[in-house]
mmCIF file of C-alpha atoms and ligand atoms in Angstrom:
data_model
loop_
_atom_site.group_PDB
_atom_site.id
_atom_site.type_symbol
_atom_site.label_atom_id
_atom_site.label_comp_id
_atom_site.label_asym_id
_atom_site.label_seq_id
_atom_site.Cartn_x
_atom_site.Cartn_y
_atom_site.Cartn_z
ATOM 1 C CA MET A 1 16.955 9.307 -37.138
ATOM 2 C CA THR A 2 14.023 9.556 -34.714
ATOM 3 C CA THR A 3 14.849 9.189 -31.045
ATOM 4 C CA ARG A 4 13.054 6.401 -29.277
ATOM 5 C CA PRO A 5 11.360 7.275 -25.959
ATOM 6 C CA LEU A 6 13.328 6.336 -22.833
ATOM 7 C CA VAL A 7 11.740 3.795 -20.511
ATOM 8 C CA LEU A 8 13.205 2.947 -17.140
ATOM 9 C CA GLN A 9 12.687 -0.606 -15.831
ATOM 10 C CA THR A 10 13.197 -0.682 -12.073
ATOM 11 C CA GLU A 11 12.228 -4.276 -11.160
ATOM 12 C CA ALA A 12 12.341 -7.707 -12.845
ATOM 13 C CA LEU A 13 10.293 -8.397 -15.923
ATOM 14 C CA ASP A 14 10.085 -11.468 -18.160
ATOM 15 C CA LEU A 15 12.603 -11.309 -20.948
ATOM 16 C CA PRO A 16 10.140 -11.621 -23.899
ATOM 17 C CA ALA A 17 8.123 -8.633 -22.641
ATOM 18 C CA ARG A 18 11.246 -6.628 -21.964
ATOM 19 C CA GLN A 19 12.599 -7.384 -25.454
ATOM 20 C CA TRP A 20 9.289 -6.513 -27.063
ATOM 21 C CA LEU A 21 9.422 -3.123 -25.435
ATOM 22 C CA ALA A 22 13.110 -2.700 -26.285
ATOM 23 C CA GLU A 23 12.244 -3.141 -29.977
ATOM 24 C CA ARG A 24 10.116 0.024 -29.668
ATOM 25 C CA ALA A 25 11.763 2.114 -26.969
ATOM 26 C CA GLU A 26 15.114 2.610 -25.339
ATOM 27 C CA VAL A 27 14.904 0.562 -22.168
ATOM 28 C CA LEU A 28 17.318 1.018 -19.325
ATOM 29 C CA GLU A 29 17.471 -1.105 -16.171
ATOM 30 C CA THR A 30 17.690 1.172 -13.170
ATOM 31 C CA PRO A 31 17.077 -1.079 -10.147
ATOM 32 C CA PHE A 32 14.990 0.533 -7.364
ATOM 33 C CA SER A 33 17.422 -1.084 -4.904
ATOM 34 C CA THR A 34 20.346 0.939 -6.165
ATOM 35 C CA PRO A 35 19.988 4.398 -4.649
ATOM 36 C CA GLY A 36 20.172 7.125 -7.254
ATOM 37 C CA ALA A 37 20.132 4.711 -10.233
ATOM 38 C CA MET A 38 17.217 6.462 -11.878
ATOM 39 C CA ASP A 39 18.336 10.030 -11.122
ATOM 40 C CA PRO A 40 20.577 10.801 -14.157
ATOM 41 C CA HIS A 41 17.838 9.538 -16.494
ATOM 42 C CA LEU A 42 14.838 11.294 -14.938
ATOM 43 C CA PRO A 43 15.079 14.490 -16.968
ATOM 44 C CA ARG A 44 14.643 12.396 -20.169
ATOM 45 C CA VAL A 45 12.480 9.453 -19.072
ATOM 46 C CA GLU A 46 9.015 9.068 -20.733
ATOM 47 C CA ALA A 47 7.849 5.875 -19.064
ATOM 48 C CA LEU A 48 8.537 3.782 -15.978
ATOM 49 C CA VAL A 49 7.894 0.055 -15.602
ATOM 50 C CA VAL A 50 7.782 -0.960 -11.924
ATOM 51 C CA ARG A 51 6.547 -3.679 -9.588
ATOM 52 C CA THR A 52 5.939 -3.540 -5.887
ATOM 53 C CA TYR A 53 8.932 -1.784 -4.430
ATOM 54 C CA THR A 54 9.500 1.270 -6.558
ATOM 55 C CA ARG A 55 7.879 4.378 -5.079
ATOM 56 C CA VAL A 56 6.398 6.680 -7.656
ATOM 57 C CA ASP A 57 5.642 9.847 -5.726
ATOM 58 C CA GLN A 58 5.516 13.621 -6.178
ATOM 59 C CA ALA A 59 9.248 13.936 -5.532
ATOM 60 C CA LEU A 60 9.989 11.576 -8.399
ATOM 61 C CA LEU A 61 7.481 13.214 -10.659
ATOM 62 C CA ASP A 62 9.092 16.619 -10.019
ATOM 63 C CA LYS A 63 12.354 15.233 -11.361
ATOM 64 C CA ALA A 64 10.783 13.649 -14.443
ATOM 65 C CA PRO A 65 9.194 16.436 -16.505
ATOM 66 C CA ARG A 66 8.774 14.344 -19.654
ATOM 67 C CA LEU A 67 7.192 11.294 -17.912
ATOM 68 C CA ARG A 68 3.980 10.194 -19.604
ATOM 69 C CA ALA A 69 3.372 6.631 -18.426
ATOM 70 C CA VAL A 70 3.854 4.429 -15.358
ATOM 71 C CA GLY A 71 3.322 0.706 -15.879
ATOM 72 C CA ARG A 72 2.730 -1.291 -12.746
ATOM 73 C CA ALA A 73 3.488 -4.933 -13.538
ATOM 74 C CA GLY A 74 1.055 -6.319 -10.951
ATOM 75 C CA VAL A 75 -2.114 -5.236 -9.244
ATOM 76 C CA GLY A 76 -1.279 -3.239 -6.102
ATOM 77 C CA LEU A 77 -1.058 0.512 -6.655
ATOM 78 C CA ASP A 78 -0.119 1.498 -3.118
ATOM 79 C CA ASN A 79 3.435 2.288 -4.171
ATOM 80 C CA ILE A 80 2.212 4.758 -6.804
ATOM 81 C CA ASP A 81 0.741 8.161 -6.076
ATOM 82 C CA VAL A 82 -1.894 7.779 -8.787
ATOM 83 C CA ALA A 83 -3.541 11.114 -7.981
ATOM 84 C CA ALA A 84 -0.254 12.971 -8.276
ATOM 85 C CA CYS A 85 0.452 11.217 -11.572
ATOM 86 C CA ARG A 86 -2.966 12.136 -12.895
ATOM 87 C CA ALA A 87 -2.538 15.787 -11.823
ATOM 88 C CA ARG A 88 0.648 15.847 -13.908
ATOM 89 C CA GLY A 89 -0.954 14.114 -16.904
ATOM 90 C CA VAL A 90 1.023 10.913 -16.330
ATOM 91 C CA GLN A 91 -1.121 7.818 -17.135
ATOM 92 C CA VAL A 92 -0.820 4.826 -14.810
ATOM 93 C CA VAL A 93 -1.544 1.326 -16.097
ATOM 94 C CA TYR A 94 -1.496 -2.015 -14.304
ATOM 95 C CA THR A 95 -2.361 -5.667 -14.754
ATOM 96 C CA PRO A 96 -5.459 -6.177 -12.606
ATOM 97 C CA ASP A 97 -6.027 -9.906 -13.036
ATOM 98 C CA ALA A 98 -2.474 -11.056 -13.844
ATOM 99 C CA ASN A 99 -1.794 -12.867 -10.582
ATOM 100 C CA SER A 100 -5.243 -13.555 -9.063
ATOM 101 C CA SER A 101 -5.049 -17.326 -9.693
ATOM 102 C CA ALA A 102 -1.470 -17.478 -8.372
ATOM 103 C CA VAL A 103 -2.627 -15.930 -5.107
ATOM 104 C CA VAL A 104 -5.551 -18.320 -4.788
ATOM 105 C CA GLU A 105 -3.190 -21.236 -5.275
ATOM 106 C CA LEU A 106 -0.912 -20.003 -2.514
ATOM 107 C CA VAL A 107 -3.860 -19.513 -0.133
ATOM 108 C CA PHE A 108 -4.997 -23.067 -0.560
ATOM 109 C CA ALA A 109 -1.453 -24.540 -0.657
ATOM 110 C CA THR A 110 -0.589 -22.965 2.655
ATOM 111 C CA LEU A 111 -3.972 -23.682 4.237
ATOM 112 C CA LEU A 112 -3.544 -27.310 3.336
ATOM 113 C CA ASP A 113 0.050 -27.335 4.576
ATOM 114 C CA HIS A 114 -1.407 -26.306 7.934
ATOM 115 C CA LEU A 115 -4.616 -28.336 7.975
ATOM 116 C CA ARG A 116 -3.524 -31.569 6.271
ATOM 117 C CA PRO A 117 -0.415 -33.093 7.858
ATOM 118 C CA ARG A 118 1.465 -35.479 5.631
ATOM 119 C CA THR A 119 4.822 -36.999 5.078
ATOM 120 C CA THR A 120 6.932 -38.389 2.214
ATOM 121 C CA LEU A 121 8.254 -41.923 2.650
ATOM 122 C CA ARG A 122 11.945 -42.308 1.829
ATOM 123 C CA HIS A 123 12.502 -45.793 3.196
ATOM 124 C CA ALA A 124 10.637 -48.959 4.092
ATOM 125 C CA LEU A 125 8.573 -49.010 7.254
ATOM 126 C CA ASP A 126 7.792 -52.014 9.429
ATOM 127 C CA ASP A 127 4.209 -52.664 10.484
ATOM 128 C CA ALA A 128 4.504 -50.638 13.697
ATOM 129 C CA ALA A 129 6.086 -47.613 12.079
ATOM 130 C CA TRP A 130 3.525 -47.773 9.258
ATOM 131 C CA ALA A 131 0.642 -47.854 11.749
ATOM 132 C CA LYS A 132 2.149 -45.008 13.794
ATOM 133 C CA ALA A 133 2.600 -42.795 10.677
ATOM 134 C CA ARG A 134 -1.026 -43.418 9.771
ATOM 135 C CA LYS A 135 -2.212 -42.582 13.296
ATOM 136 C CA ASP A 136 0.024 -39.505 13.689
ATOM 137 C CA LEU A 137 -1.016 -37.937 10.411
ATOM 138 C CA VAL A 138 -4.755 -37.711 10.948
ATOM 139 C CA ALA A 139 -5.951 -34.139 10.204
ATOM 140 C CA PRO A 140 -8.088 -32.793 13.021
ATOM 141 C CA ARG A 141 -10.101 -30.670 10.625
ATOM 142 C CA GLN A 142 -11.369 -31.310 7.077
ATOM 143 C CA LEU A 143 -11.999 -28.357 4.803
ATOM 144 C CA GLU A 144 -15.661 -29.182 4.094
ATOM 145 C CA THR A 145 -16.434 -28.883 7.830
ATOM 146 C CA LEU A 146 -15.008 -25.412 7.984
ATOM 147 C CA THR A 147 -16.301 -21.889 7.364
ATOM 148 C CA ILE A 148 -14.025 -19.624 5.350
ATOM 149 C CA GLY A 149 -14.476 -15.893 5.808
ATOM 150 C CA ILE A 150 -13.369 -13.778 2.885
ATOM 151 C CA LEU A 151 -12.703 -10.112 3.529
ATOM 152 C CA GLY A 152 -12.964 -8.500 0.167
ATOM 153 C CA LEU A 153 -14.815 -10.382 -2.629
ATOM 154 C CA GLY A 154 -12.912 -8.842 -5.483
ATOM 155 C CA ARG A 155 -10.810 -10.524 -8.143
ATOM 156 C CA VAL A 156 -8.943 -12.766 -5.686
ATOM 157 C CA GLY A 157 -11.667 -13.060 -3.035
ATOM 158 C CA SER A 158 -14.249 -14.233 -5.530
ATOM 159 C CA ARG A 159 -11.917 -16.929 -6.820
ATOM 160 C CA ILE A 160 -11.301 -18.049 -3.249
ATOM 161 C CA ALA A 161 -15.099 -18.317 -2.845
ATOM 162 C CA ARG A 162 -15.383 -20.394 -5.984
ATOM 163 C CA ALA A 163 -12.622 -22.752 -4.945
ATOM 164 C CA ALA A 164 -13.825 -22.989 -1.364
ATOM 165 C CA THR A 165 -17.434 -23.732 -2.260
ATOM 166 C CA ALA A 166 -16.253 -26.269 -4.822
ATOM 167 C CA LEU A 167 -14.624 -28.017 -1.836
ATOM 168 C CA ASN A 168 -17.924 -27.871 -0.041
ATOM 169 C CA MET A 169 -16.784 -25.314 2.466
ATOM 170 C CA ARG A 170 -19.204 -22.743 3.877
ATOM 171 C CA ALA A 171 -18.076 -19.401 2.529
ATOM 172 C CA LEU A 172 -18.954 -16.010 4.077
ATOM 173 C CA TYR A 173 -17.764 -12.645 2.879
ATOM 174 C CA ASN A 174 -17.777 -8.995 3.708
ATOM 175 C CA ASP A 175 -17.216 -6.306 1.106
ATOM 176 C CA LEU A 176 -17.702 -2.524 0.838
ATOM 177 C CA LEU A 177 -19.657 -3.107 -2.331
ATOM 178 C CA ASP A 178 -23.028 -4.717 -2.829
ATOM 179 C CA ILE A 179 -22.096 -7.717 -4.942
ATOM 180 C CA PRO A 180 -24.814 -9.168 -7.159
ATOM 181 C CA ALA A 181 -25.853 -12.695 -6.177
ATOM 182 C CA ASP A 182 -24.608 -14.223 -9.438
ATOM 183 C CA ALA A 183 -21.076 -12.911 -8.725
ATOM 184 C CA ARG A 184 -20.836 -14.294 -5.171
ATOM 185 C CA HIS A 185 -19.929 -17.873 -6.066
ATOM 186 C CA HIS A 186 -22.215 -19.180 -3.324
ATOM 187 C CA ALA A 187 -20.572 -17.083 -0.629
ATOM 188 C CA THR A 188 -22.932 -15.374 1.766
ATOM 189 C CA PRO A 189 -22.600 -11.669 2.674
ATOM 190 C CA VAL A 190 -22.387 -10.976 6.442
ATOM 191 C CA PRO A 191 -21.547 -7.995 8.571
ATOM 192 C CA LEU A 192 -17.868 -7.643 9.424
ATOM 193 C CA ASP A 193 -18.267 -8.615 13.075
ATOM 194 C CA ASP A 194 -20.060 -11.830 12.082
ATOM 195 C CA LEU A 195 -17.398 -12.618 9.530
ATOM 196 C CA LEU A 196 -14.672 -12.309 12.185
ATOM 197 C CA ALA A 197 -16.613 -14.299 14.780
ATOM 198 C CA GLN A 198 -17.843 -17.149 12.541
ATOM 199 C CA SER A 199 -14.812 -17.895 10.382
ATOM 200 C CA ASP A 200 -12.642 -20.922 11.009
ATOM 201 C CA ILE A 201 -10.399 -19.484 8.346
ATOM 202 C CA LEU A 202 -10.282 -15.722 7.717
ATOM 203 C CA THR A 203 -8.561 -14.624 4.519
ATOM 204 C CA LEU A 204 -7.898 -10.989 3.649
ATOM 205 C CA HIS A 205 -8.260 -9.723 0.108
ATOM 206 C CA ILE A 206 -8.514 -5.999 0.530
ATOM 207 C CA ASP A 207 -6.195 -3.459 -1.040
ATOM 208 C CA GLY A 208 -3.537 -1.163 0.360
ATOM 209 C CA ARG A 209 -5.480 2.078 0.236
ATOM 210 C CA PRO A 210 -4.541 4.415 3.139
ATOM 211 C CA SER A 211 -7.952 3.910 4.876
ATOM 212 C CA ASN A 212 -7.181 0.125 5.126
ATOM 213 C CA ARG A 213 -4.089 0.755 7.275
ATOM 214 C CA ARG A 214 -4.298 -1.495 10.379
ATOM 215 C CA PHE A 215 -7.869 -2.438 9.370
ATOM 216 C CA ILE A 216 -7.381 -5.619 11.343
ATOM 217 C CA ASP A 217 -6.557 -4.232 14.770
ATOM 218 C CA ALA A 218 -6.644 -5.647 18.314
ATOM 219 C CA ALA A 219 -10.422 -5.099 18.690
ATOM 220 C CA ARG A 220 -11.156 -6.994 15.458
ATOM 221 C CA LEU A 221 -8.647 -9.761 16.239
ATOM 222 C CA ALA A 222 -10.394 -10.195 19.603
ATOM 223 C CA ARG A 223 -13.514 -11.326 17.781
ATOM 224 C CA LEU A 224 -11.794 -14.277 16.071
ATOM 225 C CA LYS A 225 -12.232 -17.850 17.228
ATOM 226 C CA PRO A 226 -9.376 -19.015 19.471
ATOM 227 C CA ASP A 227 -8.358 -21.575 16.834
ATOM 228 C CA ALA A 228 -8.897 -19.382 13.799
ATOM 229 C CA VAL A 229 -6.585 -19.652 10.827
ATOM 230 C CA PHE A 230 -5.719 -16.135 9.760
ATOM 231 C CA VAL A 231 -4.431 -15.581 6.209
ATOM 232 C CA ASN A 232 -3.104 -12.383 4.772
ATOM 233 C CA MET A 233 -1.952 -12.326 1.166
ATOM 234 C CA SER A 234 -3.090 -8.751 0.446
ATOM 235 C CA ARG A 235 -0.897 -6.032 1.957
ATOM 236 C CA GLY A 236 1.069 -6.074 5.177
ATOM 237 C CA MET A 237 -0.170 -2.666 6.246
ATOM 238 C CA VAL A 238 -3.786 -3.802 6.618
ATOM 239 C CA VAL A 239 -2.878 -5.729 9.806
ATOM 240 C CA ASP A 240 -1.572 -4.469 13.126
ATOM 241 C CA HIS A 241 1.216 -7.024 13.488
ATOM 242 C CA THR A 242 1.864 -6.250 17.165
ATOM 243 C CA ALA A 243 -1.760 -6.940 17.936
ATOM 244 C CA LEU A 244 -1.711 -10.113 15.818
ATOM 245 C CA ALA A 245 1.367 -11.334 17.645
ATOM 246 C CA GLU A 246 -0.389 -10.774 20.924
ATOM 247 C CA PHE A 247 -3.492 -12.635 19.670
ATOM 248 C CA LEU A 248 -1.332 -15.590 18.573
ATOM 249 C CA ARG A 249 0.488 -15.696 21.913
ATOM 250 C CA ARG A 250 -2.768 -15.729 23.806
ATOM 251 C CA ASN A 251 -4.352 -18.299 21.474
ATOM 252 C CA PRO A 252 -1.786 -21.028 20.752
ATOM 253 C CA ALA A 253 -4.373 -23.022 18.755
ATOM 254 C CA ALA A 254 -4.735 -20.168 16.308
ATOM 255 C CA HIS A 255 -2.452 -19.962 13.278
ATOM 256 C CA ALA A 256 -1.444 -17.130 10.991
ATOM 257 C CA ILE A 257 -0.221 -17.435 7.364
ATOM 258 C CA LEU A 258 1.263 -14.136 6.254
ATOM 259 C CA ASP A 259 2.718 -13.573 2.813
ATOM 260 C CA VAL A 260 2.866 -9.798 3.092
ATOM 261 C CA HIS A 261 4.458 -7.620 5.717
ATOM 262 C CA ASP A 262 5.053 -4.054 6.744
ATOM 263 C CA PRO A 263 7.825 -3.314 6.056
ATOM 264 C CA GLU A 264 9.209 -5.664 3.433
ATOM 265 C CA PRO A 265 11.705 -7.204 3.693
ATOM 266 C CA ILE A 266 10.749 -8.343 7.180
ATOM 267 C CA ALA A 267 12.611 -6.450 9.914
ATOM 268 C CA ALA A 268 14.488 -8.345 12.624
ATOM 269 C CA ASP A 269 12.154 -6.926 15.293
ATOM 270 C CA ASN A 270 8.950 -8.229 13.590
ATOM 271 C CA PRO A 271 7.061 -9.641 16.597
ATOM 272 C CA LEU A 272 5.632 -12.514 14.540
ATOM 273 C CA LEU A 273 9.021 -14.013 13.588
ATOM 274 C CA PRO A 274 9.568 -16.033 16.721
ATOM 275 C CA LEU A 275 5.985 -17.329 17.081
ATOM 276 C CA PRO A 276 5.476 -21.084 16.346
ATOM 277 C CA ASN A 277 1.922 -20.430 15.217
ATOM 278 C CA ALA A 278 2.851 -17.828 12.626
ATOM 279 C CA ARG A 279 4.069 -18.836 9.148
ATOM 280 C CA LEU A 280 5.735 -15.992 7.319
ATOM 281 C CA LEU A 281 6.447 -16.122 3.574
ATOM 282 C CA PRO A 282 8.486 -13.685 1.436
ATOM 283 C CA HIS A 283 5.631 -12.140 -0.585
ATOM 284 C CA LEU A 284 5.172 -15.124 -2.926
ATOM 285 C CA GLY A 285 1.512 -14.553 -3.956
ATOM 286 C CA ALA A 286 2.423 -13.720 -7.547
ATOM 287 C CA ALA A 287 5.363 -16.125 -7.704
ATOM 288 C CA THR A 288 4.371 -18.341 -10.610
ATOM 289 C CA ALA A 289 5.952 -18.146 -14.015
ATOM 290 C CA GLN A 290 2.501 -17.592 -15.565
ATOM 291 C CA ALA A 291 1.705 -14.663 -13.226
ATOM 292 C CA HIS A 292 5.088 -13.100 -13.919
ATOM 293 C CA THR A 293 4.447 -13.388 -17.632
ATOM 294 C CA ASN A 294 1.002 -11.895 -17.313
ATOM 295 C CA MET A 295 2.322 -9.043 -15.208
ATOM 296 C CA SER A 296 5.262 -8.337 -17.449
ATOM 297 C CA TRP A 297 3.044 -7.664 -20.430
ATOM 298 C CA VAL A 298 2.063 -4.383 -18.810
ATOM 299 C CA VAL A 299 4.632 -3.146 -21.332
ATOM 300 C CA ARG A 300 1.954 -3.358 -24.017
ATOM 301 C CA ASP A 301 -0.153 -0.729 -22.268
ATOM 302 C CA VAL A 302 2.960 1.336 -21.570
ATOM 303 C CA TRP A 303 3.702 1.348 -25.241
ATOM 304 C CA ARG A 304 0.094 2.188 -26.120
ATOM 305 C CA ILE A 305 0.419 5.333 -24.078
ATOM 306 C CA LEU A 306 3.762 6.276 -25.644
ATOM 307 C CA ALA A 307 2.239 5.674 -29.091
ATOM 308 C CA GLY A 308 -0.701 7.930 -28.288
ATOM 309 C CA GLU A 309 -3.266 5.132 -28.024
ATOM 310 C CA PRO A 310 -5.690 4.490 -25.188
ATOM 311 C CA PRO A 311 -4.386 1.827 -22.754
ATOM 312 C CA GLN A 312 -6.365 -1.334 -21.986
ATOM 313 C CA PHE A 313 -5.949 -1.309 -18.209
ATOM 314 C CA PRO A 314 -5.754 2.265 -16.800
ATOM 315 C CA ALA A 315 -5.412 2.481 -13.032
ATOM 316 C CA PRO A 316 -8.757 2.988 -11.299
HETATM 317 C C1 LIG B 401 0.853 -7.248 -6.782
HETATM 318 O O1 LIG B 401 0.513 -6.268 -6.167
HETATM 319 O O2 LIG B 401 0.649 -7.474 -7.957
HETATM 320 C C2 LIG B 401 1.600 -8.292 -6.052
HETATM 321 O O3 LIG B 401 1.887 -7.929 -4.772
HETATM 322 C C3 LIG B 401 2.834 -8.767 -6.862
HETATM 323 O O4 LIG B 401 3.954 -8.376 -6.308
HETATM 324 P P1 LIG B 401 5.392 -8.750 -6.939
HETATM 325 O O5 LIG B 401 5.381 -8.444 -8.376
HETATM 326 O O6 LIG B 401 6.333 -7.855 -6.286
HETATM 327 O O7 LIG B 401 5.624 -10.162 -6.679
#
């Protein structure tokens, strides 16, 4: 009897993908949240399947001499020391576009929650109450009159540009890369300072590489309009949250929508928690059934590696 390779699954995956992998490998659930759960299996493990909260670092690699593959169900690789994996010959794979549309939906859903007041009627209204509801629920700002600034015109940012310009918004962007005109979706490149100063809505779509830590700091926040809507659905560490809290306190007409935090879960002393103009969400960007399915099929690439085949989506 041949032994099947051992794969540790440390975070939730869709059942069909998990079952598919379990038909080929021995799959054990070792939740990242249970300290030491992986430890007894590390000497034998050949692949890991993780999401956002499992740290794959040198210390773990040192305990897993047979490890060959790390599958990141999702796009962010900031929890994985890809260089250390590579140095050890461990291949890292991910699902780069699995949740881009889900993030875009959440950006627009939460923007419209903020910009477009509305109610749901549960009972009859008399003439006066009807007229009052219609008067009270007038949105001060309509999307097509606004400029959206997109920091990072990558997989998510470019979809934001496409959606925004389809809604007749003016879209500006700033990106490290020189993006060809036909991939800009009618967004206009501008220097970072102009992006910050001209945006009615600023939305961040940069990654969690170490050089992006606190990229949005007090000086950059100071360039924003006093009624700017600030959206972060990328990584919590790219924003200085103390400086953002100070900006929001000083500018009560400004509003922040934050899906990602540093640390997660949110700590009790997070300065944004008590602010009426900050809306905090529990990292829901990828929270659609479709995105979860897309992400979970990272197991295909994990299996390709275990079977000695080239993976489709190696980590960059
Ligand atoms: C990602 O990096 O893909 C997202 O942050 C998804 O995170 P989640 O799988 O933990 O929801």
